XYZ file of C-alpha atoms in Angstrom:
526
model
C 0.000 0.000 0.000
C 1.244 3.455 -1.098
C 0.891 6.536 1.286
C 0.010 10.210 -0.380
C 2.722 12.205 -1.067
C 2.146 14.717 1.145
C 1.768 12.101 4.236
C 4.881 13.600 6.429
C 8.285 11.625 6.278
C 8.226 11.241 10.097
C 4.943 9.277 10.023
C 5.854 7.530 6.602
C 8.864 5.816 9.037
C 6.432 4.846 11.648
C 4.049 3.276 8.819
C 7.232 1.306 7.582
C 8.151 -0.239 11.199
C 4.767 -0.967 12.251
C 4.393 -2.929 8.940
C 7.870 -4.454 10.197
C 6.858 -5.178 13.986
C 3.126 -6.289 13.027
C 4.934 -9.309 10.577
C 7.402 -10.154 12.775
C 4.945 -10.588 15.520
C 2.756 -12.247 13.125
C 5.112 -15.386 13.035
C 5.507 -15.272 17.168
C 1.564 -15.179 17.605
C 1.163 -18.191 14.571
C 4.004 -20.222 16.844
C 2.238 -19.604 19.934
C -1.220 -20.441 19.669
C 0.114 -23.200 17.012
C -2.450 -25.993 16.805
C -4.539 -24.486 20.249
C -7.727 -23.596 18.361
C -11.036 -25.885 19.332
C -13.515 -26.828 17.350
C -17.069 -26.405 17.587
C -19.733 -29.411 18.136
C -22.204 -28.820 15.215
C -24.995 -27.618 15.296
C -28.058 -30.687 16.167
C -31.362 -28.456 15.405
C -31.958 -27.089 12.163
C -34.147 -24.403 13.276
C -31.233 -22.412 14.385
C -29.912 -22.369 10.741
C -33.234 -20.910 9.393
C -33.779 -16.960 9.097
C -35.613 -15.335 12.130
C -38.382 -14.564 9.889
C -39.306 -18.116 9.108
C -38.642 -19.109 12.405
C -41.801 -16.350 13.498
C -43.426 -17.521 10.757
C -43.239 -21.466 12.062
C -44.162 -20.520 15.372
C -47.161 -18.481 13.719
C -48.406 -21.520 12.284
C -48.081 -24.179 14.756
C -45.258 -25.875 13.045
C -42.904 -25.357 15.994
C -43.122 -24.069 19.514
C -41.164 -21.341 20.926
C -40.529 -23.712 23.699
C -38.852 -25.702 21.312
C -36.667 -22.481 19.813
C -35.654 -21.397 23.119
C -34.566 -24.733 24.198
C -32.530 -24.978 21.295
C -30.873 -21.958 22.143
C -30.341 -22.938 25.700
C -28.672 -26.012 25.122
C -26.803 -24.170 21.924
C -25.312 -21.583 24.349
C -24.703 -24.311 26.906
C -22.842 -26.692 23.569
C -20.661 -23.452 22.830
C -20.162 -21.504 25.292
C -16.924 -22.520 27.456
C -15.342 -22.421 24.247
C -16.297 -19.000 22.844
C -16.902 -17.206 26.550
C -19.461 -15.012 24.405
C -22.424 -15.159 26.640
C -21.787 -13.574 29.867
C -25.797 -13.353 31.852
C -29.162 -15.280 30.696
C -32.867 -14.786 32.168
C -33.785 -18.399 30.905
C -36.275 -18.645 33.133
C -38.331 -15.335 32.422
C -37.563 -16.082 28.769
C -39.585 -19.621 29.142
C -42.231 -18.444 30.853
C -42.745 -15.847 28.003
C -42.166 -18.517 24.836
C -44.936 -20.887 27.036
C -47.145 -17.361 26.980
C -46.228 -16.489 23.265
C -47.218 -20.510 22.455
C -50.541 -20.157 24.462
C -51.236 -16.690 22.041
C -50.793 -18.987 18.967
C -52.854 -22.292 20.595
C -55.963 -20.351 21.986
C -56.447 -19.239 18.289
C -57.654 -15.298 19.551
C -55.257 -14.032 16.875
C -55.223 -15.471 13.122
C -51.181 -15.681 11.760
C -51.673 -12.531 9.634
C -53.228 -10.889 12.623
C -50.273 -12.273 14.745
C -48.118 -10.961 11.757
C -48.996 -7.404 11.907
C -49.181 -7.524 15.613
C -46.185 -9.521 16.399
C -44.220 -10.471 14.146
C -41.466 -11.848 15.951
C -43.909 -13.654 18.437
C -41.737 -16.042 20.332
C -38.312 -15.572 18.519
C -35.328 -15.349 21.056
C -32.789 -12.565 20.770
C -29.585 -11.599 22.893
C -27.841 -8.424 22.903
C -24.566 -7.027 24.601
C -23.905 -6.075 27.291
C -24.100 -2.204 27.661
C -27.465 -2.058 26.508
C -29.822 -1.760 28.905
C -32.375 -5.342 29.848
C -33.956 -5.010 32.944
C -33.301 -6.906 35.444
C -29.919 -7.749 33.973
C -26.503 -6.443 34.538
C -25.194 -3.587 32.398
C -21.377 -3.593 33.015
C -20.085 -2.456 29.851
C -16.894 -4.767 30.382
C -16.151 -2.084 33.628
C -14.806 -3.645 36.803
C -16.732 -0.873 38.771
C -20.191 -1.214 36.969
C -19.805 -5.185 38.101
C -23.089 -4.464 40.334
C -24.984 -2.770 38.235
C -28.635 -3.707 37.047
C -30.575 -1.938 34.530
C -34.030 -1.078 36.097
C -35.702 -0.947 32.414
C -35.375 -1.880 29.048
C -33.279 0.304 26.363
C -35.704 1.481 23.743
C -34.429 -1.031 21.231
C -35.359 -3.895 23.676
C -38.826 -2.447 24.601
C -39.365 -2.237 21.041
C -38.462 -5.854 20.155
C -40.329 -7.327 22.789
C -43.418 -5.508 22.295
C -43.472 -7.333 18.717
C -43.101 -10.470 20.882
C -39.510 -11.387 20.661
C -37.539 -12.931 23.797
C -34.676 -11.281 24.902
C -32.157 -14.497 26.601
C -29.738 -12.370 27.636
C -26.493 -10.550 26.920
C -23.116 -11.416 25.159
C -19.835 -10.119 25.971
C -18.037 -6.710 25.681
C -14.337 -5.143 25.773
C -13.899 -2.669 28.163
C -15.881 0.367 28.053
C -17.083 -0.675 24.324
C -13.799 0.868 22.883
C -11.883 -1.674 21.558
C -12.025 -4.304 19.026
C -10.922 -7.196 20.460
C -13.865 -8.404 23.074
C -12.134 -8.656 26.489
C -12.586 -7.443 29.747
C -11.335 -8.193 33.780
C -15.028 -9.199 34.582
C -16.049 -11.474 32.091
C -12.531 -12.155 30.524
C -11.721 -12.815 26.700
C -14.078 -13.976 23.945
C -12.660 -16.196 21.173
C -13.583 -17.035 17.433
C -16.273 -19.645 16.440
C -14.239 -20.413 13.197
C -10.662 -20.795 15.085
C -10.603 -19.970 19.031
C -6.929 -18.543 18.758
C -8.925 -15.144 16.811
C -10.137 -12.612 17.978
C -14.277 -11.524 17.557
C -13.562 -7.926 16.713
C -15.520 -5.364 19.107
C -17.623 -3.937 20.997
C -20.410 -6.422 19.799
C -17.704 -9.175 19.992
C -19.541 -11.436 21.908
C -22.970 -11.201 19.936
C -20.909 -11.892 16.701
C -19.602 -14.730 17.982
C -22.891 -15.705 19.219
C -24.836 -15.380 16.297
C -22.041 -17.285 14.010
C -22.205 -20.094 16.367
C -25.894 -19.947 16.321
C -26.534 -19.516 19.850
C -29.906 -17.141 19.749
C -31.999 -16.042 16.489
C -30.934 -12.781 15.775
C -28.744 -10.322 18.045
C -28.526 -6.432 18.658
C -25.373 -4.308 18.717
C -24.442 -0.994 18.385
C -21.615 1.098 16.491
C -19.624 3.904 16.882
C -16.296 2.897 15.152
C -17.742 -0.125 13.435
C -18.771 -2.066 16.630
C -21.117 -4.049 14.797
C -19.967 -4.226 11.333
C -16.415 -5.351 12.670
C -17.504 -8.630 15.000
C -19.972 -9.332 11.689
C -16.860 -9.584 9.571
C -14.557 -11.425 11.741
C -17.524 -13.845 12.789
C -19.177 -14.577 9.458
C -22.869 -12.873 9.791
C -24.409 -9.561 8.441
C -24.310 -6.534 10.658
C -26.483 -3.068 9.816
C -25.251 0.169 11.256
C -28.338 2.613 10.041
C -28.037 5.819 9.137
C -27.519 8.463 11.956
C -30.335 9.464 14.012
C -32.956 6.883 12.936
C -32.399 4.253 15.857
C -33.050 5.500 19.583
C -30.005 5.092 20.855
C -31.661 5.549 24.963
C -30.443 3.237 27.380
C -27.344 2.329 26.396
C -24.142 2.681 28.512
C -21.681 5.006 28.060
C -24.182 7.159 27.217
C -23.504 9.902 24.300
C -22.141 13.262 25.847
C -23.864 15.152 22.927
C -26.625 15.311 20.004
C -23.221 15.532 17.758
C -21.705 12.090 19.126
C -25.111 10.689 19.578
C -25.190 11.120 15.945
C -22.199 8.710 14.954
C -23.426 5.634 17.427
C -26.127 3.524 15.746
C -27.718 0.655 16.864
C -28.360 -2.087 14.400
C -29.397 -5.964 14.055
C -26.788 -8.949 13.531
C -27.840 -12.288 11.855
C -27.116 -14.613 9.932
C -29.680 -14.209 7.228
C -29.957 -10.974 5.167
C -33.419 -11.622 4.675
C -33.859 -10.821 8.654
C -32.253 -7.203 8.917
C -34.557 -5.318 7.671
C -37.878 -6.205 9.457
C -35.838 -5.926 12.877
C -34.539 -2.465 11.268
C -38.352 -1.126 10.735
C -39.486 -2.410 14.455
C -35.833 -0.684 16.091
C -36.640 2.614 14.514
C -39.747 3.297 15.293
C -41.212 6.239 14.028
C -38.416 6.414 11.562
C -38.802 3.316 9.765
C -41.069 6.483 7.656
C -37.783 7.948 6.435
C -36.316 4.855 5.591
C -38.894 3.474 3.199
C -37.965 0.339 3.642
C -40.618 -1.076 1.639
C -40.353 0.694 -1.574
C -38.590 -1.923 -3.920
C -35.113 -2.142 -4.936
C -33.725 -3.272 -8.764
C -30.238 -3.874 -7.140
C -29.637 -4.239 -11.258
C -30.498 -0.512 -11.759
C -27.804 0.757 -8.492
C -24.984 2.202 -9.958
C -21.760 0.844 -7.907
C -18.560 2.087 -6.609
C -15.616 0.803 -4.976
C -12.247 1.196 -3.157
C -9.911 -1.372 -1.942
C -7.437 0.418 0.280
C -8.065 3.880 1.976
C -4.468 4.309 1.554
C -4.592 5.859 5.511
C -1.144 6.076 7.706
C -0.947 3.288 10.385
C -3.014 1.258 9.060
C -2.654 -2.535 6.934
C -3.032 -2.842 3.137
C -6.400 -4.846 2.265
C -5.647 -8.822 2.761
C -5.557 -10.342 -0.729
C -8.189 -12.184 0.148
C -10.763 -9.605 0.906
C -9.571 -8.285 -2.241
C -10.458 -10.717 -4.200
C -13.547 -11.133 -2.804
C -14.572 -7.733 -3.550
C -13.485 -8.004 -6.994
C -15.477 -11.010 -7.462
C -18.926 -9.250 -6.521
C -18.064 -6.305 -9.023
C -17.321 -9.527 -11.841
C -20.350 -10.566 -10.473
C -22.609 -7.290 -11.143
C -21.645 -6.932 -14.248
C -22.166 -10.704 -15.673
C -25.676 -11.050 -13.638
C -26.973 -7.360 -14.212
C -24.724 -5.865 -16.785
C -23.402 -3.537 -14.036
C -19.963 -1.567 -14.460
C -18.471 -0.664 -11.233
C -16.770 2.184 -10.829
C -13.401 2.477 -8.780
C -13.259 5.265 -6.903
C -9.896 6.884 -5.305
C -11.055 9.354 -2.423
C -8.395 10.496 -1.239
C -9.544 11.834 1.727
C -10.418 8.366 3.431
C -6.530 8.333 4.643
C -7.444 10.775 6.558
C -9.900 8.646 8.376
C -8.494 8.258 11.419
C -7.818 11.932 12.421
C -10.996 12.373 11.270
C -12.863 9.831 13.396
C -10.648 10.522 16.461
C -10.964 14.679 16.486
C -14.446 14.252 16.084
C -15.104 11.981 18.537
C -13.400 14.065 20.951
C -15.654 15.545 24.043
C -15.035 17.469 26.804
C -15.305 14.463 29.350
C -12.237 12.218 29.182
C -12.097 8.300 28.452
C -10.719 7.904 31.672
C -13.610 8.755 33.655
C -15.207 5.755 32.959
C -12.313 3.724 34.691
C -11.492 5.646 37.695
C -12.509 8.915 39.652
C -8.674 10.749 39.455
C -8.164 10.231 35.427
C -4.580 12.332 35.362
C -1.660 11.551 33.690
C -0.192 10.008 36.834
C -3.014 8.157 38.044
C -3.015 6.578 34.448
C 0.656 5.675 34.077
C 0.235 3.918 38.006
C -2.901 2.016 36.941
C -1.214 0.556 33.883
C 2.273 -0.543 36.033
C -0.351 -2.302 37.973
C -1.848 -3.866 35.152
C 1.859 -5.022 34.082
C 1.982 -6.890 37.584
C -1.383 -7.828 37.439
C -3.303 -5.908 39.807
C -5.332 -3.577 38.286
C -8.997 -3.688 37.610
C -8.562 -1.952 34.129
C -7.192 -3.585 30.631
C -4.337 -2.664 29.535
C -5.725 -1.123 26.266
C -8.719 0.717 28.283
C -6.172 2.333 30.295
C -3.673 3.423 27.293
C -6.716 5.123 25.337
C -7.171 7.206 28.300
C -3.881 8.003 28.269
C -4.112 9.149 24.826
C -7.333 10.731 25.341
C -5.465 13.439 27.382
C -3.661 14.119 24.346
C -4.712 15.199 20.899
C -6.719 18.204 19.726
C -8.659 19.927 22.292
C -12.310 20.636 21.914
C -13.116 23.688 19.333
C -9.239 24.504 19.191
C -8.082 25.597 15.547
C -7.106 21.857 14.386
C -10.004 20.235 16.091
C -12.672 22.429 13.946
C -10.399 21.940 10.706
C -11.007 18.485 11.329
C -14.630 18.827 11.438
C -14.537 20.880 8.309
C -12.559 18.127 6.106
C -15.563 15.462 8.036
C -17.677 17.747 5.782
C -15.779 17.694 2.775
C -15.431 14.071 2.667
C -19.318 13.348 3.573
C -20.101 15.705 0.425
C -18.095 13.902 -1.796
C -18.990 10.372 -0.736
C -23.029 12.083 -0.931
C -22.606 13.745 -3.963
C -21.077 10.649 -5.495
C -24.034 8.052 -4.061
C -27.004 10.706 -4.940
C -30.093 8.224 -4.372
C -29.117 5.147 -6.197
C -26.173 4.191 -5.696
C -23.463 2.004 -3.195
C -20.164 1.989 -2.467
C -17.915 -1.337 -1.943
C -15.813 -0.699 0.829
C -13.906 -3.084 2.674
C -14.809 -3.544 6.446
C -11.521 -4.276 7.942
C -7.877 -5.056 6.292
C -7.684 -8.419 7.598
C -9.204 -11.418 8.813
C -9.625 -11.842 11.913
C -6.173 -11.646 14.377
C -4.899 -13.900 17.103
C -5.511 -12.798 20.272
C -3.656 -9.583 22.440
C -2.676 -9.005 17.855
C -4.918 -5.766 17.874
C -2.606 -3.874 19.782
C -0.097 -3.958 16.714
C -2.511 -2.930 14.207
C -4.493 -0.717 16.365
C -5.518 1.729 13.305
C -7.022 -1.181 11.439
C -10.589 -0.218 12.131
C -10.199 3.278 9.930
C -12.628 1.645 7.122
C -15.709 1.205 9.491
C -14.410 4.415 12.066
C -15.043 7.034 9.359
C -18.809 5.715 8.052
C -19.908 6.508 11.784
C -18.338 10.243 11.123
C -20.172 10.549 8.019
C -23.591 9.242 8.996
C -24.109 6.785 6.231
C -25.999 3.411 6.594
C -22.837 0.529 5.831
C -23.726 -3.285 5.746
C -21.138 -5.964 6.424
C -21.763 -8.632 4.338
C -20.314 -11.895 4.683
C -18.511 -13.155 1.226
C -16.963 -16.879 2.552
C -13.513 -17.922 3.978
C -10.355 -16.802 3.425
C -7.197 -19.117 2.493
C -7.125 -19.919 6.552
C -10.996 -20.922 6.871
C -11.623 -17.363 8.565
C -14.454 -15.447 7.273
C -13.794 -12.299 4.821
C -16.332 -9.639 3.351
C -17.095 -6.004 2.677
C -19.408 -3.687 3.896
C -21.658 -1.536 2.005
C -22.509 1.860 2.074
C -25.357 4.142 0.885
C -26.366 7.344 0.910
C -28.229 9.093 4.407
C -31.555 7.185 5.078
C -31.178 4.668 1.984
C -30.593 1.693 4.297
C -32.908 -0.089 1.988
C -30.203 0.014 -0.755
C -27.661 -1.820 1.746
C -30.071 -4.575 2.551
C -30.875 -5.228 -0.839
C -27.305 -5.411 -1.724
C -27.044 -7.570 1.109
C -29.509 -10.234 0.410
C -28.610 -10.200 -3.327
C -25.002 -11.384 -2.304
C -26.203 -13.511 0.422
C -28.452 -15.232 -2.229
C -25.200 -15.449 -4.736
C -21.801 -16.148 -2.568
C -23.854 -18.204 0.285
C -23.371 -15.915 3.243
C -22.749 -17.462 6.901
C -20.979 -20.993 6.570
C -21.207 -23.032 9.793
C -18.306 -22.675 12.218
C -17.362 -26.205 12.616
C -17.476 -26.846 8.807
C -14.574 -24.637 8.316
C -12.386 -26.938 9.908
């Protein structure tokens, strides 16, 4: 990968040893987790393999119980789970006493299926989310030592929703510290590993639902995004993830909480699942009111989109594209143009190597990262928490407690460089909207690599600048699963469209789904 010209000498010599240190650790990580990974049991009941949809519409018509879905879950989490370490609190028993309720709705025959349709659609299905949205009566730790007590005394808005169109929330799914970081680990729950090899890492924040859903433990999942939380974990684990376009999805009741409209604006919450068939209809019940500006239901010629596409972003600190993912992206633009005469265009926009000064400046706030770990957040108190976390003592990971430390750096709130970076956020969502008007998508990847080994992250750190600068920008972006790479670990690309044409992205999405075969089984990778 070639930098710009104008990318400063100084960091062009940082790019080149990182490259240098990342391979050479490369080789120490493949020798030590060499022949570790464990292998999944398969899966025994085929109604986790079937989309949510036809799993509500089963239980609809007295095909199948929810009984029977739940307990398929249940013993699915119970199969997987000491392997993964993805599902970290359950409310099994409130769950079954609402699928024998939801199965007593469909016996007693009060409600036809198309009333039961319209009413509650997902009547009986069960769902998990992670763990820093809010469920009552569950824990909402966020991954933070401190918050280890803490129970949510009501439902986030995306929960409430859900269940009052008669899904069954199971419970949550694991998180990395504070929900900054993309490999899922924290000091109360510990680390989560990869349903396809268990030496990888899930990605983050939603690590622990993407694992989750790849291994099939619960219907459909939630997540959210602010840096490509959701889109990330749905790339490394094999599913499709929906971030939707800013402001559409109430984003109430989740923990840390947004410290303004602006930031509130770049965090979306969105659906994970296997199928692409399901993401939509969980998209229209999680926004509400503003499912409206979505039209969701108007229908989509994915043969009339016109397509664009980038394969590296070109950005400092950060990997080339795996040749792997690359190929894979070229294939769906080979594939457009034999099935629907399409001719992508590739695009060079040269302003996505800026993406990570972007995202970071942007995301800056007046209330430090290190609040959220520990009541004196000063340099000091920082650099004493992480020699404890050398010698094992503190509460806080080690990569929680260096972003704070960073955090104290960096452009200050509406200094000079922090509103020039705000401006170029503009220029670069202008160009990306101008480009997309209202029919068209642009192939981007999700993340440079597969999915890393475990404690790997911390060498590529700037990796996530392909999903980071889509939650700047406010666009809906769709990671969609596109098979395995060279060692069995799931690749893709997300898509993008332009503000409130989510239904683009989902029709994308099932058209590929439909055509490369979407989520594989875990154990049948190895």
């Amino acid at each position: 990968m070639e930098l710009d010209k104008r990318t400063p000498l100084k960091l062009k010599v940082i790019h080149f040893l990182r490259l240098i240190i990342a391979k050479v650790a490369r080789v120490f990580f493949s020798l030590y987790y060499y022949n570790d990974s464990k292998t999944l049991p398969p899966i025994t009941s085929d109604i986790l393999k079937e989309p949510a949809i036809e799993v509500a519409r089963k239980i609809r018509h007295k095909e199948i119980t929810s009984m029977q879905v739940l307990e398929a879950c249940i013993k699915r989490i119970n199969d997987v789970n000491s392997q993964l370490n993805c599902f970290v609190e359950n409310r099994f028993d409130k769950a079954l006493k609402e699928a024998r309720e939801a199965d007593e709705l469909v016996r007693n025959g009060t409600k036809t299926p198309d009333q039961l349709l319209q009413e509650k659609p997902f009547l009986g299905v069960p769902f998990t989310t992670k763990d820093c949205i809010g469920v009552k009566g569950l824990h909402q730790t966020a991954g933070i030592v401190s918050r280890q007590n803490y129970i949510a005394e009501e439902d986030a808005d995306v929960i409430r929703l859900l269940r009052s169109k008669g899904a069954i929330i199971i419970g949550l799914t694991n998180v990395p510290e504070v929900c900054m970081w993309w490999e899922t680990h924290n000091h109360i729950f510990g680390r989560t590993s990869n349903p396809y090899d268990t030496t990888r890492i899930v990605g983050g924040s939603s690590g622990g639902e993407g694992a989750l859903q790849a291994a099939a433990g619960s219907i459909f999942g939630i997540g959210s995004d602010i840096g490509g939380s959701i889109r990330m974990p749905s790339f490394f684990n094999g599913i499709f993830g929906h971030k939707p376009s800013r402001n559409i999805v109430s984003n109430s009741g989740q923990y840390p909480k947004p410290d303004s409209d602006f930031i509130n604006s770049f965090l979306g919450v969105g659906p994970m699942t296997r199928h692409a068939v399901d993401l939509k209809p969980i998209l229209e019940i999680m926004a509400a009111d503003n499912a409206n500006k979505l039209k969701l239901n108007e229908p989509v010629s994915v043969g009339k989109l016109k397509v664009y596409y980038q394969i590296n972003n070109n950005a400092p600190l950060t990997d080339p594209v795996d040749p792997d993912i690359e190929t894979a992206m070229l294939k769906v633009v080979e594939y457009l143009n034999v099935k629907h005469k399409i001719v992508a265009e590739e695009k060079k926009i040269s302003l996505l190597r800026k993406s990570m000064a972007i995202w970071f400046s942007n995301l800056k706030t007046t209330k430090h990262f290190g609040s959220y770990l520990m009541k004196d957040c000063g340099y000091l108190s920082i650099i004493k928490e992480i020699f404890k976390n050398i010698i094992g003592c503190s509460e806080n990971t080690l990569i929680a407690l260096f972003t704070a430390l960073i955090d104290l750096g960096g452009v200050k709130v509406d200094s000079d460089k922090y509103k020039s970076y705000l401006k170029l956020r503009d220029e670069l969502e202008k160009v990306l909207k101008d480009m997309l008007g209202n029919d068209g998508v642009f192939l981007f990847p999700t993340h440079p690599t597969p999915a890393l080994y475990h404690n790997e992250p911390i060498l590529r750190s700037m990796n996530f600048s392909y999903t980071a600068i889509i939650n700047c920008l406010g666009f809906p972006a769709t990671n969609i699963p596109l098979g395995l790479s060279r060692e069995g670990l799931p690749i893709g690309i997300q898509v993008i469209a332009n503000h409130n044409n989510d239904r683009l992205c989902l029709a994308f999405a099932e058209e590929l789904d439909k055509a490369f075969g979407g989520w594989i089984e875990p154990q049948n990778s190895t």
